[in-house]
Short mmCIF file of C-alpha atoms and ligand atoms in Angstrom, two decimals:
data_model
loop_
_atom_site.label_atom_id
_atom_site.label_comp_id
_atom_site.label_asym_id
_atom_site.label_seq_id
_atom_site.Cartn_x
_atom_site.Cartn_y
_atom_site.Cartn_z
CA UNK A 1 0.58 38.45 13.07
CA UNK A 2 0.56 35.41 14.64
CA UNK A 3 3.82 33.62 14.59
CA UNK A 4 5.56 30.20 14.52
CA UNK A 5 5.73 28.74 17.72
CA UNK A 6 2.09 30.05 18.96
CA UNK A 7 -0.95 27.76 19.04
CA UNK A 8 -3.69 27.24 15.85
CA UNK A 9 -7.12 26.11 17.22
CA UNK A 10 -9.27 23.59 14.42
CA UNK A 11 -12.56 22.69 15.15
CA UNK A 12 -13.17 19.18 12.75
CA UNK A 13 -11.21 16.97 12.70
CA UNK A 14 -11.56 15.30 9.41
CA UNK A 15 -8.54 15.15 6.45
CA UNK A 16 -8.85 18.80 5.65
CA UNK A 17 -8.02 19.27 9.17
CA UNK A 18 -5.46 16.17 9.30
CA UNK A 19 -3.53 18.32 6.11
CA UNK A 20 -3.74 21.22 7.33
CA UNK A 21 -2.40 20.49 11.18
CA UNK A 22 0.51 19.00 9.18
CA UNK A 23 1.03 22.23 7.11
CA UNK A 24 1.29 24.15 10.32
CA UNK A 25 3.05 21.89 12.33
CA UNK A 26 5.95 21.93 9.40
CA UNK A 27 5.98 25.74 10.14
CA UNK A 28 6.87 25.59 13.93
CA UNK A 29 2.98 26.18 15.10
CA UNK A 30 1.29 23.84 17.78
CA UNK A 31 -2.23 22.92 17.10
CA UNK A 32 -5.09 21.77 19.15
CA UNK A 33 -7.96 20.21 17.07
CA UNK A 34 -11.33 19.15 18.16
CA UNK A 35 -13.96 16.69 16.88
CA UNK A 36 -15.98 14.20 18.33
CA UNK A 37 -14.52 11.03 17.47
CA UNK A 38 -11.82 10.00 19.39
CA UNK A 39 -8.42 9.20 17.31
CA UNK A 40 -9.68 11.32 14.55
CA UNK A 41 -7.96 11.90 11.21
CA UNK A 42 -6.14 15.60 12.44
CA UNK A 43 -6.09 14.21 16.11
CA UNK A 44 -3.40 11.91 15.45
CA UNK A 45 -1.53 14.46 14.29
CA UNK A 46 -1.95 17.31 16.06
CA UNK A 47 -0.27 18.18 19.39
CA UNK A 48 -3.83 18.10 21.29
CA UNK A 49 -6.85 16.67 20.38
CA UNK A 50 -10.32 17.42 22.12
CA UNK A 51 -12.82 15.13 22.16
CA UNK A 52 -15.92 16.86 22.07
CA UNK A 53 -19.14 17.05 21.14
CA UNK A 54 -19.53 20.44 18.29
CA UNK A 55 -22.68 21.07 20.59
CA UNK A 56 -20.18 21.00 24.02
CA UNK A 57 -20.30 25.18 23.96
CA UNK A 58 -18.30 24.81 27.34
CA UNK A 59 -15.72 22.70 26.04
CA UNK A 60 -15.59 25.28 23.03
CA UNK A 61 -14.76 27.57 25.13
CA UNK A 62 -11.80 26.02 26.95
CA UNK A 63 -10.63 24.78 23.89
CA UNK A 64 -10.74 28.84 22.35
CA UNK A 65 -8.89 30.06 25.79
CA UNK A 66 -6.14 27.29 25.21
CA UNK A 67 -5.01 28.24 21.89
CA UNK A 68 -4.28 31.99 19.77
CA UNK A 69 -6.23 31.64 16.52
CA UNK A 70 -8.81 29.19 15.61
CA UNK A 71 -10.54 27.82 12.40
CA UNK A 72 -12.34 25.35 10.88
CA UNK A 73 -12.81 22.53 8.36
CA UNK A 74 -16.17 21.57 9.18
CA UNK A 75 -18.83 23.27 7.83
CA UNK A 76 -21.89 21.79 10.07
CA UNK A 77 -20.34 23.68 13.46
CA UNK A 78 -23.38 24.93 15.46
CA UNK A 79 -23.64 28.86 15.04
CA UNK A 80 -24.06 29.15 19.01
CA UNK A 81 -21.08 26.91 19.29
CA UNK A 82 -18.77 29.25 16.76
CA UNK A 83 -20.15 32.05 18.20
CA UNK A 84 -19.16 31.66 22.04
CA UNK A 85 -15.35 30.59 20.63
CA UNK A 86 -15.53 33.96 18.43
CA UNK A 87 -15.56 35.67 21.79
CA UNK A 88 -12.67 34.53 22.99
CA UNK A 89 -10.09 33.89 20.00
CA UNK A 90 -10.29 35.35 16.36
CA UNK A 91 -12.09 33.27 14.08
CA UNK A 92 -11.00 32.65 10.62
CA UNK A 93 -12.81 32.80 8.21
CA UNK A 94 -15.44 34.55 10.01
CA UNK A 95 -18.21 32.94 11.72
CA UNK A 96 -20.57 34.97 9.58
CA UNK A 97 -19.19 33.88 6.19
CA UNK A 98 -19.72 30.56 7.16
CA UNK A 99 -23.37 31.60 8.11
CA UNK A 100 -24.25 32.19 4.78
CA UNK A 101 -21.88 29.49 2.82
CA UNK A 102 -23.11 26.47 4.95
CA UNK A 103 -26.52 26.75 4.14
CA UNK A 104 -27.16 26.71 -0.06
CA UNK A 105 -30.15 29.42 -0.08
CA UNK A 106 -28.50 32.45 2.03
CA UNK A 107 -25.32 31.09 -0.29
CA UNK A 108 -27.41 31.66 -3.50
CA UNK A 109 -28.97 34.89 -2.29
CA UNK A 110 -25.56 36.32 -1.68
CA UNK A 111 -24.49 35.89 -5.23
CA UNK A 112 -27.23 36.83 -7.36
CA UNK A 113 -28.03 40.03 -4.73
CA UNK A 114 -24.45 40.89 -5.59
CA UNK A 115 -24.48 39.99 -9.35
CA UNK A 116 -22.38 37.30 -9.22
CA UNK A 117 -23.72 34.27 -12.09
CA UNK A 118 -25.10 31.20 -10.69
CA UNK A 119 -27.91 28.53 -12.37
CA UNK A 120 -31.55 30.10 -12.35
CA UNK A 121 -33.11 28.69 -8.42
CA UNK A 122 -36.03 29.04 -6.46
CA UNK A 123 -36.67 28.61 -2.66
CA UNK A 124 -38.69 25.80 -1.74
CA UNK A 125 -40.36 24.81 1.52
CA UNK A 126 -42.86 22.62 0.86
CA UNK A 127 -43.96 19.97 -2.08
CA UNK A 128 -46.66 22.44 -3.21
CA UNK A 129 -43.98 25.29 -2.96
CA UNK A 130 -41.89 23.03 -5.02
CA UNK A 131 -44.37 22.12 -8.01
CA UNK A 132 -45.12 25.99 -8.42
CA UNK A 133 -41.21 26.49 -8.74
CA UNK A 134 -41.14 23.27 -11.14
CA UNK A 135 -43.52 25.32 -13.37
CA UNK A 136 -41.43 28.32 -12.95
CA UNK A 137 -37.62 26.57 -13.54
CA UNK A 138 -39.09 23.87 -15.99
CA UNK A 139 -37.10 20.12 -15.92
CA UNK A 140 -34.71 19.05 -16.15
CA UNK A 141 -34.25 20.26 -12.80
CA UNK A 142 -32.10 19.54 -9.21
CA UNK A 143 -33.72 19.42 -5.98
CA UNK A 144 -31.32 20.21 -3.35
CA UNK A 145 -31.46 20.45 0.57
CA UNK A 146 -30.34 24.32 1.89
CA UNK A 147 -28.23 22.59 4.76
CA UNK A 148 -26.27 19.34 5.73
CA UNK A 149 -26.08 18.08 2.54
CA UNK A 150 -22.53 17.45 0.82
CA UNK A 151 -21.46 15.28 -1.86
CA UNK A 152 -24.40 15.06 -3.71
CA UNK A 153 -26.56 14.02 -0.10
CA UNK A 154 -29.91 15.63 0.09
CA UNK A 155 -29.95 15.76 -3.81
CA UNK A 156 -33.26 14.63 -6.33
CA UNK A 157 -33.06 14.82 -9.21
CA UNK A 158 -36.41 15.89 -11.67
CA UNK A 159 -36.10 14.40 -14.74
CA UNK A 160 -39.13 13.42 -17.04
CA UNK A 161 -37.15 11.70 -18.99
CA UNK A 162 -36.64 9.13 -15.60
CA UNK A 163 -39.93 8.83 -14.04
CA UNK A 164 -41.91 8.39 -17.12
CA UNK A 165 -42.51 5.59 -16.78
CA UNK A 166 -42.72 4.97 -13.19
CA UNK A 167 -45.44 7.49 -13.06
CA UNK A 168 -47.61 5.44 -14.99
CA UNK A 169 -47.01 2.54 -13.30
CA UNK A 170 -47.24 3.70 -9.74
CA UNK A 171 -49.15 6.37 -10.23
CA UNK A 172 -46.45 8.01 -8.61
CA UNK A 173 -47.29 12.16 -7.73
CA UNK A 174 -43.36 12.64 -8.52
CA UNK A 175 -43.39 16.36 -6.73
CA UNK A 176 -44.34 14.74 -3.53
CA UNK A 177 -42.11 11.90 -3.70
CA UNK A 178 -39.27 13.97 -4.59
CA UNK A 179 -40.28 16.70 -1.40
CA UNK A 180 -40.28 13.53 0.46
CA UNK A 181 -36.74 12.16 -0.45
CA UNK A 182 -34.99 15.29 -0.13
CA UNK A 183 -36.29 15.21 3.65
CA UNK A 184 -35.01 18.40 4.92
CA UNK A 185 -37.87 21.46 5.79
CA UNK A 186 -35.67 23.92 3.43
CA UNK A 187 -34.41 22.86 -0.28
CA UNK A 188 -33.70 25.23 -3.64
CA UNK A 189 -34.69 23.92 -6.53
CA UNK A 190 -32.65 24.53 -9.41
CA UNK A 191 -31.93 24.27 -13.11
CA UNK A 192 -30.06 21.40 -14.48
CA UNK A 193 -27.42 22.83 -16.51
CA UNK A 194 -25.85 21.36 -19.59
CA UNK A 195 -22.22 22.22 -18.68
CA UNK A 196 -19.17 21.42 -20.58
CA UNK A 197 -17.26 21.51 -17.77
CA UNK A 198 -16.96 21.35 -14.00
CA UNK A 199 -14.35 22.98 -12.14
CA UNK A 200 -13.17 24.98 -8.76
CA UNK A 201 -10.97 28.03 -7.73
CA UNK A 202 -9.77 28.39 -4.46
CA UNK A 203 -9.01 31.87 -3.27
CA UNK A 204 -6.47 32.98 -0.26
CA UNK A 205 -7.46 36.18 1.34
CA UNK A 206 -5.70 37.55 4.38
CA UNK A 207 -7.45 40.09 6.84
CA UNK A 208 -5.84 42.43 4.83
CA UNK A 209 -6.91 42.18 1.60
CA UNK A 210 -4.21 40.78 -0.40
CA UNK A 211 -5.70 37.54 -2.28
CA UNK A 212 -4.06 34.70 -4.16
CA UNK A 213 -5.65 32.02 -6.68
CA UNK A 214 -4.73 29.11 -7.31
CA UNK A 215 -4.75 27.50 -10.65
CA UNK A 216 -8.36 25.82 -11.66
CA UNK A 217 -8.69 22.45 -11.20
CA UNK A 218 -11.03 20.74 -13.66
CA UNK A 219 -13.36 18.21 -11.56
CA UNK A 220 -15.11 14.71 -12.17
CA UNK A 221 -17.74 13.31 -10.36
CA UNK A 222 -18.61 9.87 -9.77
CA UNK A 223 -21.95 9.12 -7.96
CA UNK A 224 -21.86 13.15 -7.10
CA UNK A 225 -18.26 12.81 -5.04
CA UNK A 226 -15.33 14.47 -6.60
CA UNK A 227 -13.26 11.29 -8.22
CA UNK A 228 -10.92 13.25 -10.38
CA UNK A 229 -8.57 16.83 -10.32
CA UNK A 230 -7.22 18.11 -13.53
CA UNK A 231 -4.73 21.20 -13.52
CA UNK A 232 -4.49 23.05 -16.00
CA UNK A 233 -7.51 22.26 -17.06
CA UNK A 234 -8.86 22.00 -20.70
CA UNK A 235 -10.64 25.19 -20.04
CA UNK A 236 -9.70 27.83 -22.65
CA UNK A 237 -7.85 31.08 -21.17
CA UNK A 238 -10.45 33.35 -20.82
CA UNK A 239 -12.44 30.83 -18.93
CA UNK A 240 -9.84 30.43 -16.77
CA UNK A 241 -9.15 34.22 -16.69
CA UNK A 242 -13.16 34.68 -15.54
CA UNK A 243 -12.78 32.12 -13.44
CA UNK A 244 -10.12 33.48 -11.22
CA UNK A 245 -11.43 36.50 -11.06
CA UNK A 246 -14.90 35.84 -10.18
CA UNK A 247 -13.59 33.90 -7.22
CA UNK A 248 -11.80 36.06 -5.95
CA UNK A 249 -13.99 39.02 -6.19
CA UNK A 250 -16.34 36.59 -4.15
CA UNK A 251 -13.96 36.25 -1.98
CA UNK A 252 -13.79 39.91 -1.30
CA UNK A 253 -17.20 40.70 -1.04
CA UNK A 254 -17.43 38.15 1.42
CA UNK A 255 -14.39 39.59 3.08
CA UNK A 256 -13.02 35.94 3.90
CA UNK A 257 -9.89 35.39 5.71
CA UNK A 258 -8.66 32.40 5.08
CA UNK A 259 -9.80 30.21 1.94
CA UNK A 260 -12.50 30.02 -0.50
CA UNK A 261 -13.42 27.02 -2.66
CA UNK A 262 -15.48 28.05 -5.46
CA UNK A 263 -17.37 25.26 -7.26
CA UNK A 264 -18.06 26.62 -11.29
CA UNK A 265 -19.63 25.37 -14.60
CA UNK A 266 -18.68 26.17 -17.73
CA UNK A 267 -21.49 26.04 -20.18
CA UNK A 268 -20.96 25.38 -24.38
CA UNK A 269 -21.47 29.34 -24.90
CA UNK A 270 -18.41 29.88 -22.57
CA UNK A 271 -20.54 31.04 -19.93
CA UNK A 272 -19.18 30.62 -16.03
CA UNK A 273 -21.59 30.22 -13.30
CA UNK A 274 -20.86 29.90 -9.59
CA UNK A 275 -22.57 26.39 -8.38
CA UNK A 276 -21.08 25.99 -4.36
CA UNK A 277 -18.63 27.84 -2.32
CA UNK A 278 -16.85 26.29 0.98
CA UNK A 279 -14.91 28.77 2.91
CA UNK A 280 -11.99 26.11 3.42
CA UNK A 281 -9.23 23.75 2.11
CA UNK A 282 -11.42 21.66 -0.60
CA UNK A 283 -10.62 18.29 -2.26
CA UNK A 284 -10.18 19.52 -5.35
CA UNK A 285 -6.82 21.50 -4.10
CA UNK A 286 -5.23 18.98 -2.41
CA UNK A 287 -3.11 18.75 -6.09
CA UNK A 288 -1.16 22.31 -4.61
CA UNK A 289 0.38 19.53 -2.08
CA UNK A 290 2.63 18.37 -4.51
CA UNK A 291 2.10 20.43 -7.57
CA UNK A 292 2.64 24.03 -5.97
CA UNK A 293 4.90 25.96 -4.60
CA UNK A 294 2.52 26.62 -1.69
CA UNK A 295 -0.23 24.01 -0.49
CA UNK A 296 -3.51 24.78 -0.07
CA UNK A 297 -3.13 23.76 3.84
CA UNK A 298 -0.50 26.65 3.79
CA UNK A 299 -2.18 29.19 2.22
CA UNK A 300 -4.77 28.29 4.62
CA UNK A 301 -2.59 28.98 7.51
CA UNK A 302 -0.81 32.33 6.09
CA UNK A 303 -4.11 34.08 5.69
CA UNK A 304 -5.43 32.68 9.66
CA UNK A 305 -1.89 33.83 10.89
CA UNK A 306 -2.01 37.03 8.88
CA UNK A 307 1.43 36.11 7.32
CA UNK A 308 2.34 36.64 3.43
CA UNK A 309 0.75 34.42 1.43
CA UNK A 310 2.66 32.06 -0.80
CA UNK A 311 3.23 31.83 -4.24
CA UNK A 312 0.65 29.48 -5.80
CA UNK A 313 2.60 28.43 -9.06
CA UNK A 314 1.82 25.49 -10.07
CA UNK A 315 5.17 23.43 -11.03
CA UNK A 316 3.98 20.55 -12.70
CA UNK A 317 0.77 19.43 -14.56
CA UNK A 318 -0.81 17.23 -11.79
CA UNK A 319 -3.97 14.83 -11.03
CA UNK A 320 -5.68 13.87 -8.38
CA UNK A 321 -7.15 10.79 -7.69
CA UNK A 322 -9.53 10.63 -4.77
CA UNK A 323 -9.62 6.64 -3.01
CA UNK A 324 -13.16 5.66 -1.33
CA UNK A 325 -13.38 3.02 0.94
CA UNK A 326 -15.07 0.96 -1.89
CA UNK A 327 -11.15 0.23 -2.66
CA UNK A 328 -10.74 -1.92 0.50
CA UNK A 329 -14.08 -4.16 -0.92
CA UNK A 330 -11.89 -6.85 -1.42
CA UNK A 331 -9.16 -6.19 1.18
CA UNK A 332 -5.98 -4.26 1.92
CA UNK A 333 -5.55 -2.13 -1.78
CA UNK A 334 -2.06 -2.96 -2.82
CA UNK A 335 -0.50 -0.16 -2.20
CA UNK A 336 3.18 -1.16 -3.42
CA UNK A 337 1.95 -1.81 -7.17
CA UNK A 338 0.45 1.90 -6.67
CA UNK A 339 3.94 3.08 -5.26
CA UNK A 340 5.84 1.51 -8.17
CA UNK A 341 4.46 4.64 -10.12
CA UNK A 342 6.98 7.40 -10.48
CA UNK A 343 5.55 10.95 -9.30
CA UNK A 344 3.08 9.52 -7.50
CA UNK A 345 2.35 10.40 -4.02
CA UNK A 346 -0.18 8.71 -1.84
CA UNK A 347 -1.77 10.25 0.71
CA UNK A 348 -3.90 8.17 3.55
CA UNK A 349 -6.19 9.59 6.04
CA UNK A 350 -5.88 7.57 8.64
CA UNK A 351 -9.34 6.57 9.27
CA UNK A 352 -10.05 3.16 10.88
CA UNK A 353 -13.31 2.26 8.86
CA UNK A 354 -13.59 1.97 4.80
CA UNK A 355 -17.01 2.71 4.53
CA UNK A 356 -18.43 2.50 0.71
CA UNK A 357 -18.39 6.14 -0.46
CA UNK A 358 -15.96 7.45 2.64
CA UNK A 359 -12.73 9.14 1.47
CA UNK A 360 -10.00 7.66 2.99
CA UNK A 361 -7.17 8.71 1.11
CA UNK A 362 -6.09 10.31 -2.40
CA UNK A 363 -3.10 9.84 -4.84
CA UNK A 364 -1.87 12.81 -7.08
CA UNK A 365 0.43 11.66 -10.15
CA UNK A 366 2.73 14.46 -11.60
CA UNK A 367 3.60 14.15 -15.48
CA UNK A 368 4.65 16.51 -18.44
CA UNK A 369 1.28 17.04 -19.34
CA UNK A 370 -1.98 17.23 -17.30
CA UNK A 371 -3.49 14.55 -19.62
CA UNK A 372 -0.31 12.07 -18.81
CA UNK A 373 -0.75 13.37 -14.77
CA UNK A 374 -4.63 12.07 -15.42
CA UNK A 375 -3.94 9.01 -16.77
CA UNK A 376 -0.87 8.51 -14.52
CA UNK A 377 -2.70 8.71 -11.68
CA UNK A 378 -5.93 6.45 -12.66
CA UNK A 379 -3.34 4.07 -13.53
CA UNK A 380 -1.82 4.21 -10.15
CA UNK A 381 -5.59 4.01 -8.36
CA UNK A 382 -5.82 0.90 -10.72
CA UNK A 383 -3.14 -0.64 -9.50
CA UNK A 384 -4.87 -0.48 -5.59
CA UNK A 385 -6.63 -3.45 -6.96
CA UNK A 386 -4.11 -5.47 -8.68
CA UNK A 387 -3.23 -9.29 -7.23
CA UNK A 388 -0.33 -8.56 -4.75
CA UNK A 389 0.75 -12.30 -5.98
CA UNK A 390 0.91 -10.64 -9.38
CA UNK A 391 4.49 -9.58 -11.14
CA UNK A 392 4.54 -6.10 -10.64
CA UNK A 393 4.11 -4.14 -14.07
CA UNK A 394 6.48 -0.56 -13.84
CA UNK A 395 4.71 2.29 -15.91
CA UNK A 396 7.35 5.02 -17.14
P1 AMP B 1 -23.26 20.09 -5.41
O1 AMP B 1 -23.54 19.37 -4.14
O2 AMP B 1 -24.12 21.29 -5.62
O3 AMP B 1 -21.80 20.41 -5.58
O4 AMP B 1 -23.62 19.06 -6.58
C1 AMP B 1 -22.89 17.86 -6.78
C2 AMP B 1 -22.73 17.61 -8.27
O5 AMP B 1 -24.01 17.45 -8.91
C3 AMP B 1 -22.07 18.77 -9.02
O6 AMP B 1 -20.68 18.71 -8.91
C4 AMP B 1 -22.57 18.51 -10.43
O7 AMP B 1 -21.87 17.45 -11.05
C5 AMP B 1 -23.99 18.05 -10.22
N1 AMP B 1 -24.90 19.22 -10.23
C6 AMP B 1 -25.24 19.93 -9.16
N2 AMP B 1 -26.07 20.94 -9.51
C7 AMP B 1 -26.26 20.87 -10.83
C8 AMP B 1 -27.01 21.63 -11.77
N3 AMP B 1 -27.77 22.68 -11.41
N4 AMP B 1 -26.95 21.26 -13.06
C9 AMP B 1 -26.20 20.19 -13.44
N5 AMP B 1 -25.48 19.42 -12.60
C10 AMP B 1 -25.50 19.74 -11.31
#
């Protein structure tokens, strides 16, 4: 057990790792977090920050010997990198884990070799490679890189229905162009699915065994990054119930310490399929912040530290509103109007530049219901854009 008052290593240094140094600090722990950007998100709140290149194995390594447990919130850490640190300190979750849930075709291999549901997919390596799978999957269909690619990045999608015409005009060979714009040497293609709903579990396991869910959130996308959290969700109970247990049974095969984010759809027959996992805190939990007994960041640290892990009750219906830097388009959001808003709480990031896209903070808005917590807190996000000049208008 590692206890208060020892040191918690985080390589990224990013908001996950901003949230999740603050979690521990709260607890009594020191942490030392390294990224490359100077002045980064969990840097300015962490005891130490590194600067360092993730390819710096050397300054890895003195970063490993200076603290008692390390892990991660990046995915994209180089595996010689993680590997050298793993010699030194424990690593959790497990540099392997993250071997095969950073990279979408080992990820997809792992769950259909072990039975677990996820959308029909076929490996593709090259634009001839991808037309025989087209023939195999059929369109609608989603072309996605195996690596680096997050928040919808790396992603074509192969619609008929959208190049139609195009085709005809440019006499466009769509399989190539779409090989092209993916741009990575690896992709999977796979079936677009119809699905009612999107939503995510995220599982605590500790080294030794014990493993905690918390409640699904139910997810919207806008331009393929998560824009809204839902909990509960509108998801009926044995969805839910499926839910919960296929993450954490994936959790267990996996044998992750620490967290897993799993990504699900729920089709109109009721049926669940697995679409991503992330073996960290994920933006679709940071709701447990304020809505649970236990946050995310927490849990997160419980399971490293081999501690009990909290209860993940879920005291209030809650949203989650995520805020791009598209927000500061027109200047400084108005965040009073936003703080007007009772049972809201705004979280910032701390990053310097609000690029288009970037997430640089989120609200979550607690309410009676989780459809008053929704609209609560897309009123609130609203509000960011409201004439500070204005009279300010108080929502109850
Ligand atoms: P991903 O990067 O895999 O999480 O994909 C980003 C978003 O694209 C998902 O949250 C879905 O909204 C959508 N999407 C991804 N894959 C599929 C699919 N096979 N069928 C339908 N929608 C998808």
């Amino acid at each position: 057990m590692i206890l208060p008052g020892r040191t918690i290593g985080i390589l990224g240094g990013g908001q996950l790792g901003r949230m999740f140094a603050i979690a521990a600090r709260r607890l009594g722990y020191r942490v030392h977090a390294l990224d490359p950007t100077p002045d980064c998100p969990a840097g300015q709140v962490a005891d130490v920050e590194v600067v360092a290149a993730y390819e710096d194995v050397e300054a890895a390594c003195r970063f490993a010997t200076e603290v008692d447990v390390v892990t991660f919130e990046f995915e994209n850490i180089p595996a010689e990198t993680l590997q050298a640190v793993a010699e030194i300190r424990p690593v959790h979750p497990s540099p392997e884990v993250l071997h095969i849930c950073r990279h979408r075709l080992r990820e997809k291999e792992f769950l259909s070799s072990n039975g677990f549901p996820v959308t029909p997919y076929r490996a593709v390596h090259s634009a001839g490679e991808l037309s025989a799978a087209l023939g195999e999957i059929g369109t609608p269909a989603v072309l996605k890189t195996a690596d680096f690619g997050y928040d919808g990045k790396g992603q074509v999608r192969l619609d008929p229905q959208l190049w139609k015409g195009l085709r005809a005009m440019a006499e466009l060979d769509t399989t190539s162009a779409a090989w092209a714009a993916m741009g990575r040497p690896v992709g999977v293609l796979e079936a677009y699915v119809p699905f009612l709903r999107e939503f995510s579990v995220i599982c605590a396991r500790t080294a030794t065994g014990h493993m905690a869910c918390f409640p699904p959130a139910e997810n919207e996308h806008n331009r393929h990054i998560l824009d809204v959290s839902t909990v509960p969700g509108d998801m009926p109970p044995a969805t839910v119930w499926r839910a919960v247990e296929l993450a954490a049974a994936i959790a267990d095969q996996l044998q992750v310490v620490g967290l897993l984010a799993v990504e699900m759809f729920e089709l109109a027959d009721g049926v669940v399929l697995v679409n991503e996992l992330a073996p960290r805190p994920h933006n679709s939990g940071h709701y447990t912040l304020d809505a649970c007994s236990t946050s995310q960041f927490e849990q997160q640290l419980r399971a490293v530290c081999g501690l009990p892990l909290g209860s993940v009750e879920l005291l209030r219906p809650a949203a989650m509103a995520n805020l791009l830097g598209d927000l500061w388009e027109d200047g400084e959001p108005n965040w009073a109007a936003a703080l007007e808003y009772p049972e809201v709480a705004l979280h910032l990031y701390g990053k310097h530049e609000p690029r288009p896209g970037r997430k640089m903070g989120h609200l979550t808005a607690l309410a009676d219901s989780a459809a008053a917590a929704r609209e609560r807190a897309l009123a609130a996000r609203e509000a960011l854009q409201s004439d500070p000049e204005s009279p300010s208008k108080v929502w109850f």
